[in-house]
CSV table of C-alpha atoms in Angstrom, one decimal:
chain,number,residue,atom,x,y,z
A,1,MET,CA,0.0,-0.2,-0.3
A,2,PHE,CA,0.8,3.5,-0.4
A,3,PHE,CA,0.8,6.6,0.9
A,4,VAL,CA,0.3,10.6,0.6
A,5,ASP,CA,1.3,12.8,3.9
A,6,THR,CA,0.3,16.5,2.9
A,7,ILE,CA,2.9,19.5,4.6
A,8,GLU,CA,0.8,22.8,4.4
A,9,VAL,CA,2.4,25.8,4.0
A,10,ALA,CA,-0.3,27.4,5.1
A,11,GLY,CA,1.4,30.8,4.9
A,12,LEU,CA,1.8,30.9,1.8
A,13,GLY,CA,-0.7,29.2,0.0
A,14,ASN,CA,1.0,26.2,-0.8
A,15,ARG,CA,1.7,22.6,0.0
A,16,SER,CA,4.5,19.7,-0.3
A,17,TYR,CA,3.8,16.4,-0.1
A,18,LEU,CA,5.5,13.1,1.2
A,19,ALA,CA,4.3,9.8,-1.0
A,20,GLY,CA,6.1,6.4,-0.8
A,21,GLY,CA,5.6,2.8,0.3
A,22,PRO,CA,6.9,0.9,3.6
A,23,HIS,CA,10.4,1.8,3.4
A,24,THR,CA,11.1,4.6,0.9
A,25,ALA,CA,9.2,7.5,0.4
A,26,VAL,CA,9.3,10.9,-2.0
A,27,ALA,CA,9.0,14.6,-0.8
A,28,VAL,CA,7.7,16.3,-3.6
A,29,ASP,CA,8.0,20.6,-3.8
A,30,PRO,CA,9.2,20.4,-0.5
A,31,PRO,CA,9.2,23.7,1.8
A,32,ARG,CA,12.1,25.6,3.1
A,33,ASP,CA,11.7,24.5,6.8
A,34,VAL,CA,12.9,20.7,5.7
A,35,GLU,CA,12.3,20.1,9.3
A,36,ARG,CA,8.8,18.9,8.4
A,37,MET,CA,9.4,16.8,6.2
A,38,ILE,CA,12.0,15.1,8.2
A,39,THR,CA,9.8,14.5,11.0
A,40,ALA,CA,6.7,13.3,9.0
A,41,ALA,CA,9.2,10.4,6.8
A,42,ALA,CA,10.4,9.3,10.8
A,43,ARG,CA,6.6,9.2,11.7
A,44,ARG,CA,6.1,6.7,9.1
A,45,GLY,CA,9.5,5.4,9.6
A,46,VAL,CA,10.2,5.8,5.6
A,47,ARG,CA,13.8,6.5,4.3
A,48,ILE,CA,13.6,9.8,1.7
A,49,ALA,CA,14.9,8.9,-1.7
A,50,TYR,CA,13.9,11.3,-3.7
A,51,VAL,CA,13.3,14.7,-3.8
A,52,VAL,CA,11.8,15.9,-6.4
A,53,GLU,CA,11.0,19.5,-7.7
A,54,THR,CA,7.3,20.3,-10.9
A,55,HIS,CA,9.5,23.5,-11.5
A,56,LEU,CA,11.5,26.4,-10.0
A,57,HIS,CA,9.2,28.1,-7.5
A,58,ASN,CA,8.9,31.5,-8.1
A,59,ASP,CA,6.7,32.2,-4.7
A,60,TYR,CA,8.6,30.9,-2.2
A,61,VAL,CA,12.1,29.8,-1.5
A,62,SER,CA,12.4,25.8,-1.4
A,63,GLY,CA,13.8,23.2,0.6
A,64,GLY,CA,15.0,21.0,-1.5
A,65,LEU,CA,18.7,21.4,-2.0
A,66,GLU,CA,18.8,21.4,1.5
A,67,LEU,CA,16.6,18.4,2.1
A,68,ALA,CA,18.4,16.1,-0.4
A,69,ARG,CA,21.6,16.6,1.1
A,70,LEU,CA,20.6,16.2,4.7
A,71,THR,CA,19.2,13.2,3.6
A,72,GLY,CA,20.8,11.6,1.1
A,73,ALA,CA,17.9,11.6,-1.5
A,74,ALA,CA,18.6,12.4,-5.4
A,75,TYR,CA,17.4,15.5,-5.8
A,76,LEU,CA,15.1,15.8,-9.6
A,77,VAL,CA,15.0,18.9,-10.8
A,78,PRO,CA,13.4,19.5,-15.0
A,79,ALA,CA,16.1,19.3,-17.6
A,80,GLY,CA,15.1,22.3,-17.9
A,81,ALA,CA,15.4,24.5,-15.1
A,82,ARG,CA,18.7,26.1,-15.5
A,83,VAL,CA,20.0,25.7,-11.5
A,84,ALA,CA,23.6,26.1,-10.9
A,85,PHE,CA,23.7,22.9,-8.2
A,86,GLU,CA,24.1,19.9,-8.8
A,87,ARG,CA,21.1,17.9,-9.9
A,88,VAL,CA,19.7,14.8,-11.4
A,89,PRO,CA,17.6,15.9,-14.7
A,90,VAL,CA,14.7,15.2,-15.7
A,91,ALA,CA,12.6,14.7,-19.3
A,92,ASP,CA,9.4,14.2,-20.2
A,93,GLY,CA,9.0,10.2,-19.5
A,94,ASP,CA,11.9,9.6,-17.1
A,95,SER,CA,10.8,7.3,-13.9
A,96,VAL,CA,11.6,5.9,-10.9
A,97,ARG,CA,11.3,3.4,-8.3
A,98,VAL,CA,9.9,4.5,-5.5
A,99,ASP,CA,9.8,1.6,-3.5
A,100,ALA,CA,8.7,-2.7,-4.2
A,101,GLY,CA,5.7,-1.6,-6.7
A,102,LEU,CA,5.5,2.4,-6.5
A,103,THR,CA,6.7,4.3,-9.3
A,104,LEU,CA,6.9,8.0,-9.8
A,105,GLU,CA,6.8,9.2,-13.5
A,106,ALA,CA,7.5,12.6,-15.1
A,107,LEU,CA,4.4,14.3,-17.2
A,108,ALA,CA,6.2,17.7,-18.8
A,109,THR,CA,3.6,20.2,-18.3
A,110,PRO,CA,4.5,23.1,-19.3
A,111,GLY,CA,2.6,26.5,-18.7
A,112,HIS,CA,3.3,27.5,-15.4
A,113,THR,CA,6.7,28.1,-16.2
A,114,PRO,CA,8.2,26.7,-19.6
A,115,HIS,CA,10.1,23.3,-17.6
A,116,HIS,CA,6.9,23.1,-15.5
A,117,THR,CA,7.3,19.1,-14.8
A,118,SER,CA,3.7,16.8,-13.0
A,119,TYR,CA,4.8,13.7,-12.2
A,120,VAL,CA,2.1,11.0,-11.5
A,121,LEU,CA,2.7,8.2,-8.9
A,122,ARG,CA,2.1,4.9,-10.0
A,123,GLU,CA,1.5,1.7,-7.8
A,124,ASP,CA,1.8,-1.7,-10.1
A,125,GLY,CA,1.4,0.5,-13.1
A,126,ARG,CA,-2.3,2.4,-12.0
A,127,ALA,CA,-2.2,5.7,-12.0
A,128,VAL,CA,-2.8,6.7,-7.9
A,129,ALA,CA,-1.9,10.2,-7.9
A,130,ALA,CA,-0.3,12.6,-9.7
A,131,PHE,CA,2.1,15.7,-8.1
A,132,THR,CA,0.4,19.0,-10.7
A,133,GLY,CA,3.2,21.3,-8.9
A,134,GLY,CA,1.5,25.6,-10.9
A,135,SER,CA,-0.4,23.2,-13.8
A,136,LEU,CA,-3.8,21.8,-13.1
A,137,LEU,CA,-5.2,23.0,-9.8
A,138,ILE,CA,-8.5,23.0,-8.5
A,139,GLY,CA,-10.3,24.7,-10.9
A,140,THR,CA,-7.9,26.2,-12.1
A,141,VAL,CA,-4.3,26.8,-13.1
A,142,GLY,CA,-0.9,28.0,-12.6
A,143,ARG,CA,-0.2,31.3,-13.8
A,144,PRO,CA,1.5,31.9,-16.8
A,145,ASP,CA,3.0,35.1,-16.2
A,146,LEU,CA,5.8,35.3,-13.5
A,147,VAL,CA,8.8,33.7,-16.1
A,148,GLU,CA,8.8,36.7,-18.4
A,149,PRO,CA,6.5,39.3,-20.1
A,150,ARG,CA,6.8,38.0,-23.7
A,151,LEU,CA,6.3,34.5,-22.8
A,152,THR,CA,2.7,34.6,-21.1
A,153,GLY,CA,0.2,34.6,-23.5
A,154,GLU,CA,2.2,31.2,-24.9
A,155,LEU,CA,2.5,29.8,-21.6
A,156,ALA,CA,-0.8,30.3,-21.6
A,157,ARG,CA,-2.3,28.5,-24.4
A,158,ALA,CA,1.1,25.7,-23.2
A,159,GLN,CA,-1.2,25.5,-19.3
A,160,HIS,CA,-4.2,24.6,-21.5
A,161,ALA,CA,-2.3,21.8,-23.7
A,162,SER,CA,-1.2,20.7,-20.7
A,163,ALA,CA,-4.4,20.4,-18.7
A,164,HIS,CA,-5.5,18.6,-21.5
A,165,ARG,CA,-2.6,16.5,-21.5
A,166,LEU,CA,-3.1,15.1,-18.1
A,167,ALA,CA,-6.8,14.6,-18.6
A,168,ALA,CA,-6.4,12.5,-21.5
A,169,GLU,CA,-3.6,10.3,-20.0
A,170,LEU,CA,-4.6,10.1,-16.7
A,171,PRO,CA,-8.0,8.1,-15.3
A,172,ASP,CA,-10.9,9.9,-13.4
A,173,ASP,CA,-9.8,8.3,-10.2
A,174,THR,CA,-6.3,9.7,-9.9
A,175,ALA,CA,-6.4,12.0,-7.4
A,176,VAL,CA,-4.9,15.4,-8.6
A,177,LEU,CA,-2.7,16.3,-5.4
A,178,PRO,CA,-1.2,21.0,-6.8
A,179,THR,CA,1.6,22.6,-5.6
A,180,HIS,CA,-0.4,26.4,-5.7
A,181,GLY,CA,-3.9,27.6,-5.2
A,182,PHE,CA,-5.1,27.1,-1.7
A,183,GLY,CA,-4.7,30.9,-1.0
A,184,SER,CA,-1.0,31.2,-3.4
A,185,PHE,CA,-0.7,33.9,-4.9
A,186,CYS,CA,0.6,31.4,-8.1
A,187,SER,CA,-3.1,30.1,-8.8
A,188,ALA,CA,-4.7,31.7,-11.9
A,189,GLY,CA,-8.2,31.8,-9.5
A,190,THR,CA,-9.0,30.5,-6.5
A,191,ALA,CA,-10.3,26.9,-4.9
A,192,ASP,CA,-13.1,25.1,-5.0
A,193,GLY,CA,-12.8,22.9,-2.8
A,194,ASP,CA,-10.4,21.2,-0.8
A,195,THR,CA,-9.4,17.5,-2.4
A,196,THR,CA,-10.0,16.7,-5.9
A,197,THR,CA,-9.4,14.2,-8.5
A,198,VAL,CA,-8.7,14.3,-13.0
A,199,GLY,CA,-12.7,13.3,-12.8
A,200,ARG,CA,-13.7,16.0,-11.3
A,201,GLU,CA,-11.5,18.6,-12.9
A,202,ARG,CA,-12.6,17.1,-16.0
A,203,ALA,CA,-15.8,18.4,-15.3
A,204,GLY,CA,-15.2,21.8,-14.1
A,205,ASN,CA,-11.9,22.5,-14.5
A,206,GLU,CA,-11.7,26.4,-16.4
A,207,ALA,CA,-9.0,24.9,-18.8
A,208,LEU,CA,-11.0,21.5,-19.6
A,209,VAL,CA,-14.0,22.9,-20.3
A,210,LYS,CA,-13.2,25.9,-22.5
A,211,ASP,CA,-11.5,26.3,-25.7
A,212,VAL,CA,-8.2,27.2,-26.1
A,213,ASP,CA,-8.6,31.1,-27.2
A,214,THR,CA,-11.1,31.4,-24.7
A,215,PHE,CA,-9.1,30.1,-22.2
A,216,VAL,CA,-6.5,32.2,-22.7
A,217,ALA,CA,-8.4,35.5,-23.1
A,218,ASP,CA,-10.1,34.4,-19.6
A,219,LEU,CA,-7.0,33.8,-18.3
A,220,LEU,CA,-5.2,36.9,-19.1
A,221,ALA,CA,-7.9,39.5,-18.2
A,222,ALA,CA,-8.2,37.9,-14.6
A,223,LEU,CA,-4.5,38.5,-13.8
A,224,ASP,CA,-4.3,40.4,-10.9
A,225,ASP,CA,-0.8,42.4,-9.2
A,226,VAL,CA,2.1,40.2,-8.8
A,227,PRO,CA,4.2,40.0,-5.2
A,228,ALA,CA,6.7,42.3,-5.7
A,229,TYR,CA,8.8,40.0,-3.9
A,230,TYR,CA,8.3,36.8,-6.8
A,231,ALA,CA,11.4,38.5,-8.2
A,232,HIS,CA,13.9,37.1,-6.2
A,233,MET,CA,12.9,33.9,-5.3
A,234,GLY,CA,13.3,31.8,-8.5
A,235,PRO,CA,16.9,33.5,-8.8
A,236,ALA,CA,17.3,32.6,-5.4
A,237,ASN,CA,16.1,28.9,-6.3
A,238,ALA,CA,18.8,29.2,-9.6
A,239,GLY,CA,21.6,29.2,-7.4
A,240,GLY,CA,21.1,27.1,-4.5
A,241,PRO,CA,19.6,28.2,-1.3
A,242,ALA,CA,21.1,28.2,1.4
A,243,PRO,CA,20.1,26.5,4.7
A,244,VAL,CA,17.7,28.0,7.1
A,245,ASP,CA,19.2,30.0,10.6
A,246,LEU,CA,16.1,29.9,13.1
A,247,THR,CA,18.3,30.9,16.0
A,248,PRO,CA,16.8,33.9,17.9
A,249,PRO,CA,17.7,37.3,16.5
A,250,ALA,CA,19.7,39.9,18.5
A,251,PRO,CA,17.5,41.1,21.5
A,252,ALA,CA,16.8,44.9,21.2
A,253,ASP,CA,16.1,47.0,23.8
A,254,ALA,CA,14.1,50.2,23.5
A,255,GLY,CA,16.3,52.6,23.3
A,256,GLU,CA,18.3,50.2,19.9
A,257,ILE,CA,14.3,49.8,18.4
A,258,ALA,CA,14.0,53.6,19.0
A,259,ALA,CA,17.6,53.9,17.1
A,260,ARG,CA,16.7,51.8,13.7
A,261,LEU,CA,13.5,53.3,13.7
A,262,ALA,CA,15.5,56.6,13.4
A,263,ALA,CA,17.6,54.9,10.9
A,264,GLY,CA,14.9,54.3,8.7
A,265,GLU,CA,14.1,50.4,9.5
A,266,TRP,CA,11.4,48.7,9.3
A,267,VAL,CA,10.2,47.6,12.9
A,268,VAL,CA,7.4,45.4,12.7
A,269,ASP,CA,4.9,44.2,15.5
A,270,LEU,CA,4.0,40.9,14.8
A,271,ARG,CA,1.0,41.0,17.4
A,272,SER,CA,-2.5,40.9,16.5
A,273,ARG,CA,-4.2,43.7,15.2
A,274,ILE,CA,-6.4,44.3,18.0
A,275,ALA,CA,-3.7,44.7,20.7
A,276,PHE,CA,-1.4,46.9,18.2
A,277,ALA,CA,-4.5,49.8,17.0
A,278,ALA,CA,-4.9,49.5,20.6
A,279,GLY,CA,-1.1,50.9,21.9
A,280,HIS,CA,2.3,50.1,20.0
A,281,VAL,CA,5.5,52.0,19.4
A,282,ALA,CA,5.2,55.0,17.4
A,283,GLY,CA,6.7,54.2,13.8
A,284,ALA,CA,6.2,50.4,13.9
A,285,VAL,CA,4.2,48.9,11.3
A,286,ASN,CA,1.6,45.6,12.0
A,287,PHE,CA,1.6,42.4,9.9
A,288,GLU,CA,-0.3,40.4,12.1
A,289,ALA,CA,1.9,36.6,12.3
A,290,ASP,CA,-1.0,34.7,11.9
A,291,GLY,CA,-2.1,34.3,8.6
A,292,GLN,CA,-0.6,35.4,5.2
A,293,LEU,CA,2.4,37.3,7.3
A,294,ALA,CA,5.4,35.9,4.8
A,295,VAL,CA,3.3,37.1,1.9
A,296,TYR,CA,2.3,41.2,2.5
A,297,LEU,CA,6.1,41.0,5.0
A,298,ALA,CA,7.9,40.4,1.8
A,299,TRP,CA,6.2,42.1,-0.3
A,300,LEU,CA,5.6,45.5,1.0
A,301,LEU,CA,9.5,45.4,2.5
A,302,PRO,CA,12.3,47.2,0.1
A,303,TRP,CA,13.8,44.0,-0.7
A,304,GLY,CA,17.2,43.8,1.7
A,305,LYS,CA,16.1,46.6,3.8
A,306,PRO,CA,16.9,45.2,8.0
A,307,VAL,CA,13.7,44.4,9.9
A,308,THR,CA,13.3,44.6,13.5
A,309,LEU,CA,10.4,41.9,14.7
A,310,LEU,CA,8.4,43.3,18.3
A,311,ALA,CA,6.5,39.6,19.1
A,312,GLU,CA,4.6,38.9,22.7
A,313,SER,CA,6.0,35.6,23.3
A,314,PRO,CA,8.6,33.7,21.9
A,315,GLN,CA,6.8,31.1,20.5
A,316,GLN,CA,5.0,34.0,18.6
A,317,LEU,CA,8.6,35.0,17.7
A,318,ALA,CA,9.5,31.6,15.9
A,319,ARG,CA,7.1,31.4,14.1
A,320,ALA,CA,7.3,34.3,12.2
A,321,GLN,CA,11.0,33.7,11.9
A,322,ARG,CA,10.5,30.6,10.5
A,323,GLU,CA,7.2,31.6,7.9
A,324,LEU,CA,9.8,34.3,6.7
A,325,VAL,CA,12.7,32.6,5.7
A,326,GLN,CA,10.4,30.3,2.9
A,327,VAL,CA,10.3,33.8,1.3
A,328,GLY,CA,14.1,34.8,1.3
A,329,VAL,CA,14.0,36.7,4.8
A,330,ASP,CA,16.3,35.1,6.6
A,331,ARG,CA,17.7,37.0,9.2
A,332,PRO,CA,16.0,39.9,11.4
A,333,ALA,CA,18.9,42.5,12.4
A,334,ALA,CA,17.4,42.6,15.8
A,335,ALA,CA,13.6,41.2,18.0
A,336,ALA,CA,12.5,41.8,21.1
A,337,VAL,CA,9.8,40.5,22.9
A,338,GLY,CA,6.7,41.5,25.4
A,339,SER,CA,4.4,44.8,25.0
A,340,PRO,CA,5.0,48.5,24.6
A,341,ALA,CA,5.9,49.2,27.8
A,342,ASP,CA,8.9,46.9,27.6
A,343,TRP,CA,10.2,48.7,23.5
A,344,LEU,CA,9.4,51.9,24.5
A,345,ARG,CA,12.0,54.2,26.9
A,346,GLU,CA,11.1,55.5,29.7
A,347,GLY,CA,8.9,59.3,28.9
A,348,GLU,CA,7.5,57.5,26.3
A,349,ARG,CA,3.8,56.6,26.1
A,350,PRO,CA,2.7,54.2,22.9
A,351,ARG,CA,0.8,55.8,19.9
A,352,ALA,CA,-2.6,53.7,18.9
A,353,PHE,CA,-5.4,54.0,16.0
A,354,ARG,CA,-9.7,53.6,15.8
A,355,ARG,CA,-11.1,50.6,15.2
A,356,ALA,CA,-14.7,50.7,13.8
A,357,GLY,CA,-16.9,49.0,11.6
A,358,PHE,CA,-18.6,50.2,8.4
A,359,ALA,CA,-22.1,51.0,10.6
A,360,GLU,CA,-20.0,53.7,12.6
A,361,LEU,CA,-18.3,54.9,9.1
A,362,ALA,CA,-21.6,55.2,7.7
A,363,GLU,CA,-22.6,57.4,10.8
A,364,VAL,CA,-19.5,59.9,9.9
A,365,TYR,CA,-19.5,59.4,6.0
A,366,ALA,CA,-19.7,62.5,4.2
A,367,PRO,CA,-19.8,62.9,-0.1
A,368,GLY,CA,-16.5,64.6,-0.7
A,369,GLU,CA,-16.3,65.3,3.0
A,370,THR,CA,-14.9,61.8,4.5
A,371,VAL,CA,-11.5,60.7,3.5
A,372,VAL,CA,-11.9,56.2,2.9
A,373,LEU,CA,-9.2,54.1,1.6
A,374,ASP,CA,-10.0,50.9,-0.1
A,375,VAL,CA,-7.4,49.3,-0.1
A,376,ARG,CA,-8.1,45.8,-1.7
A,377,ARG,CA,-7.0,43.7,-5.4
A,378,ASP,CA,-8.3,45.9,-8.6
A,379,SER,CA,-10.1,42.9,-9.2
A,380,GLU,CA,-11.9,43.3,-5.8
A,381,ARG,CA,-12.8,46.8,-6.4
A,382,ALA,CA,-14.4,45.7,-9.5
A,383,GLY,CA,-17.0,44.0,-8.3
A,384,GLU,CA,-18.1,46.7,-6.3
A,385,HIS,CA,-17.0,49.7,-4.4
A,386,ILE,CA,-17.7,52.9,-1.6
A,387,ALA,CA,-18.5,55.6,-4.0
A,388,GLY,CA,-16.4,58.3,-3.6
A,389,SER,CA,-13.7,56.0,-1.8
A,390,VAL,CA,-10.1,56.3,-3.2
A,391,HIS,CA,-8.4,53.4,-4.0
A,392,ILE,CA,-5.0,52.3,-3.3
A,393,PRO,CA,-3.7,47.9,-3.4
A,394,VAL,CA,-2.2,48.1,0.1
A,395,HIS,CA,1.0,46.2,-1.6
A,396,GLU,CA,1.0,50.4,-3.3
A,397,VAL,CA,-0.1,51.7,-0.6
A,398,ARG,CA,4.0,53.0,1.1
A,399,ASP,CA,4.7,54.2,-2.3
A,400,ARG,CA,1.2,56.5,-2.6
A,401,LEU,CA,0.6,58.2,0.7
A,402,GLY,CA,1.0,61.4,-1.4
A,403,GLU,CA,-2.2,60.6,-3.3
A,404,ILE,CA,-4.9,60.1,0.2
A,405,PRO,CA,-6.2,63.0,0.9
A,406,GLU,CA,-5.6,65.1,3.9
A,407,GLY,CA,-7.6,64.9,7.1
A,408,THR,CA,-8.8,61.1,8.9
A,409,VAL,CA,-8.4,58.5,6.8
A,410,TRP,CA,-10.7,55.8,7.1
A,411,VAL,CA,-9.2,52.2,5.6
A,412,HIS,CA,-10.5,49.0,4.4
A,413,CYS,CA,-10.2,45.9,3.4
A,414,ALA,CA,-12.4,42.5,2.4
A,415,GLY,CA,-11.7,41.4,6.0
A,416,GLY,CA,-9.9,43.5,8.1
A,417,MET,CA,-5.8,42.6,7.8
A,418,ARG,CA,-4.9,44.6,4.7
A,419,ALA,CA,-6.6,47.5,6.5
A,420,ALA,CA,-4.9,47.2,9.4
A,421,VAL,CA,-1.2,46.6,7.8
A,422,ALA,CA,-2.5,49.6,5.4
A,423,ALA,CA,-3.3,51.5,8.1
A,424,SER,CA,-0.4,51.2,10.4
A,425,LEU,CA,1.9,52.3,7.8
A,426,LEU,CA,-0.4,55.2,7.6
A,427,ASP,CA,0.4,55.9,10.7
A,428,ALA,CA,3.9,55.5,11.2
A,429,THR,CA,3.9,58.7,9.2
A,430,GLY,CA,1.7,60.6,11.8
A,431,ARG,CA,-1.6,60.1,9.8
A,432,ASP,CA,-4.8,60.2,11.9
A,433,VAL,CA,-6.7,56.3,11.4
A,434,VAL,CA,-9.0,54.2,11.6
A,435,ALA,CA,-8.4,50.6,10.7
A,436,ILE,CA,-12.8,49.1,9.1
A,437,ASP,CA,-12.1,46.0,11.1
A,438,ASP,CA,-14.8,44.2,9.6
A,439,THR,CA,-16.1,42.3,7.0
A,440,PHE,CA,-16.9,44.6,3.0
A,441,ALA,CA,-20.6,42.7,2.7
A,442,THR,CA,-22.0,45.0,5.5
A,443,ALA,CA,-21.0,48.2,4.0
A,444,ALA,CA,-24.3,48.3,1.9
A,445,THR,CA,-26.1,46.6,4.6
A,446,ALA,CA,-24.8,49.7,6.7
A,447,GLY,CA,-26.0,52.6,4.5
A,448,LEU,CA,-23.4,53.6,2.8
A,449,PRO,CA,-23.4,54.5,-1.2
A,450,MET,CA,-22.0,51.7,-3.2
A,451,THR,CA,-20.8,51.7,-6.8
A,452,ARG,CA,-19.6,49.1,-9.8
A,453,ALA,CA,-16.9,50.4,-12.2
A,454,THR,CA,-19.7,51.0,-14.7
A,455,ASP,CA,-22.2,52.2,-11.8
A,456,THR,CA,-23.3,54.8,-10.7
A,457,ALA,CA,-24.0,55.4,-7.0
A,458,ARG,CA,-26.0,53.0,-5.5
A,459,SER,CA,-27.4,51.1,-2.4
A,460,GLY,CA,-28.4,47.8,-1.4
A,461,PRO,CA,-26.5,44.9,-0.7
A,462,PRO,CA,-22.9,43.8,-2.8
A,463,ALA,CA,-22.2,41.3,-5.1
A,464,PRO,CA,-19.9,38.5,-4.6
A,465,ASP,CA,-16.0,39.7,-4.2
A,466,ALA,CA,-14.5,39.1,-7.6
A,467,ALA,CA,-11.7,37.9,-6.2
A,468,GLY,CA,-13.6,35.4,-3.8
A,469,ASP,CA,-11.7,37.3,-1.4
A,470,VAL,CA,-8.4,34.6,-0.6
A,471,PHE,CA,-8.1,33.6,2.9
A,472,GLU,CA,-5.4,36.0,3.4
A,473,ASP,CA,-7.9,38.8,4.6
A,474,SER,CA,-11.0,36.6,6.4
A,475,PRO,CA,-12.1,38.5,9.7
A,476,ALA,CA,-11.5,38.7,12.5
């Protein structure tokens, strides 16, 4: 009997897999903190004989090279991927024996990248699972625009062809096990459900139910912004990521925190948005340790800029470090644990700002006077928005502060998390802010005037978010 264990990398919206038989196993697209994969193998009592990559990842730093080094496993990487380290190049049709009666076969499935490769796990010759990486996802496919703009159209067509190849060559009951698609920005759409099979995808996946021209046109029209840090992930993976160092950062006292802020460095408060709003070090910014800390901090932080972390406990700090190494933020410059009372110099007082709901905004809203900042993505904004609101996606706020009108700024997103980040960025510059910690669905019912990109202002319950509001911004 074979097994497949899923290693959730929830902060990135990804999954890795350990699959094998009674004695040996293969690790698929492992995360950078390889201890989880090693622990999973130890729990099963198996040796990791192979580590495989479906592609050079653009959204996280792979743990594949380090895992192969630590376990002595063969490191299988698509032959078309240009890398600077020793590996076993894999071509279409190659196969390896994982355990007795269990083989892994490579299928070229270009589209997410030109060299993308899926792997089919066969038990006694029968396909039982397909590790599809960024090719065939749940209901959608991986984005084709992360490699080179000139290749995007060609890769979109390749995605369609690759999805059809998988559907044609694999039985309906074959489990489809993608790496992306659980909130990852590498996905071209949102997943509907948690598990799937080839048969289910054949019936409903957009790449399998649309003709190629319609599919490509719809796919390209729906592409949204890409996290800025993605530009650094491919080169890091091609060069060969270094082992991670998760030892605690150097401790910082109140004087050092103040000095780092004065030097223009980032000081990041990892506490909940509720605690941060109630009191924090002036100049610090808030990225909650829970949720998609790594994605949003790496997206907004100028690449390579020193960052100091403030956490409420050593455990929270350790979790944050583990999340951040996934995206190449390897060593915080310093850290402190406790509360604002521990992080402020004598005589200093914590800074605070208000939190509110859409009903409270509706009570004071005056068209043309109340400054409302919508920090959702373009696709979400197109679905419906508050009439007269200013729109700056959260990842652009830092560079577009001058576009925000004077006065108190009421900041909202779809659920509260991104609004809290943006509010902290504005607060750090001295602006008066109110963070709306509420679901956007309540904005219309609160009486706020709503509009669409093609409508005049109106009232009434809003339509569902165009982007599905993926889990990075769920309400508290």
